[in-house]
């Protein structure tokens, strides 16, 4: 039959009539929104038991909770008179007026859990209050009392039982086959059930939790009553975590508008897990928040090697008026007032505590991962220098290397729904212009590519108070948003090599950054990180210190300001450096021979050797730019000078071959520096002043295009 022959009322393009859904169907759909799987039902039931003041909660499970989910508690019980309306929607003992909503401190408050369960399962309640002489048993379907057997009446029946309540949920989703088929199979559903119980038992260490499968004599979870949070975490997540836990209490700033407090247990640098364990309770409800999770995970960057994940448990108590628990039907993903500020304050406190605990930690960490890095293979290709940079490869020096070999870390995920440069993530501005032939590029590249061997640079152990203070300062001055941008950026391209400007993208935003300023900070932090244990870059043959300094002084225009002759200046600077030979060698791996030859330089990053054209300037500046009289300032200013030396930028003696050098430099910036920033840079707030600006927000651009 063709469409033309079809009668008008059968035309498939005609709208179908709208019918009112049957009430029971609506309830069933609504219930499915709240109870999506056995673990959701269990969570609601545990919360009810805790609200009822239970000190022992026992769960019995069959078939991952799909056949049977039974929760027995020793709480206050339910009055017999309340049983008939118990499973109707919006019946609750916890709220009677709208205004109560805002002051409510118990778990659930919408009177929906039992009602919902009764719409998608067979629900039976057995309960006894202290004053009742016997227990009462009632069964429910679709919110109403039903007779347990055909022929009997629906009224609650007297029953022999102990104080407390037992809720039995059978045949979950028997009447919604689609929900049932969406479940994962009983062992996975059971794992989720165990997860919920585990988390609640940590948050309620005073309550005893037991969970077992029907027919099994040994429980899978059994926690004692009157335990402590720490004991509970230890017994449930293993002794190894117990040893590496730190604890802090944080609260609102004294003059804050909304008061709040948080208790946090979190792992230190010794604990490495494959995946993050995150327990978040807000006003004693187990909730989820990916935003908070990510923010707290970020505290561990630079503390844990890449690929290693922490454990943290956060119990946050807020003024109930500032929580919006209604955002998600399952009420798990919450939002609240001052969310960002609170998260930042918690993260900052965690960071400070981690840094304080760091001393012991870093020692232990280097023992754990103390593999010896293979000797570097860095060569400055195409270098016009007489001095050639050679790899450090004798045993003694290799053994003193602080680097450990780790698996090549994967690319960081960009967390954004609005990701724009996805498949074209590798296509940079450079890629859009004609590129030189492969042989040319190869010549210009450093001999080893970063993909060939990536190593994680561990922080060295250092007992100098000054260095520890500087390390702490770096963490304290971190700008969180900037950090997030650098961590998860996509490199777009170099805009101007001479002015050291590049474009990077983060989520939908495009930022113009000074890669010079960022690299300088990066190299400063790399120096600080490896202080006392910097790999050495040997110069072969070693150039004479005085000649190099003289070269730089000649290039400086105003060198006669001091009134000294050129030779006097050279002597003065060389004198200072030679005087400090031992310190320069031990702290910075800058080795000067007694007769004034530069034997080795500190190697801040194996894939990023310094431009030796700038060596004369570096050595010369060490004289006037470093304050040699105070330890703090001396170390800090030396590291700053070293960073400046390492930072790519216009070289003072460029001549022939400039083009090749430019290509090498571009390659270096994109493939070494930006990835290294992602891995190690803790950007300080002051970079925001002039070194990074947002130039566009992609959705805004689209809006502009739409108008055209
Ligand atoms: P809500 O918890 O939002 O009030 P529920 O449907 O979860 O709604 O529970 C309805 C009411 O049943 C509760 O307010 C409480 O009075 C009572 N109740 C449920 N479970 C228990 C229990 N285990 N012990 C005592 N009372 C309970
Ligand atoms: Mg409830």
CSV table of N, CA, C and O and ligand atoms in Angstrom, one decimal, residues 44 48 94 113, ligand 2:
chain,number,residue,atom,x,y,z
A,44,UNK,N,19.0,5.2,50.7
A,44,UNK,CA,17.9,5.8,51.3
A,44,UNK,C,17.5,5.1,52.6
A,44,UNK,O,17.2,5.7,53.6
A,48,UNK,N,17.5,6.4,56.5
A,48,UNK,CA,16.3,6.4,57.4
A,48,UNK,C,16.7,5.7,58.7
A,48,UNK,O,16.3,6.2,59.8
A,94,UNK,N,9.5,14.1,59.2
A,94,UNK,CA,10.6,15.0,59.3
A,94,UNK,C,10.3,16.4,58.9
A,94,UNK,O,11.1,17.3,59.1
A,113,UNK,N,11.3,8.1,49.7
A,113,UNK,CA,12.0,6.8,49.5
A,113,UNK,C,11.1,5.6,49.6
A,113,UNK,O,11.1,4.8,48.7
B,2,LIG,MG1,14.2,8.8,53.9
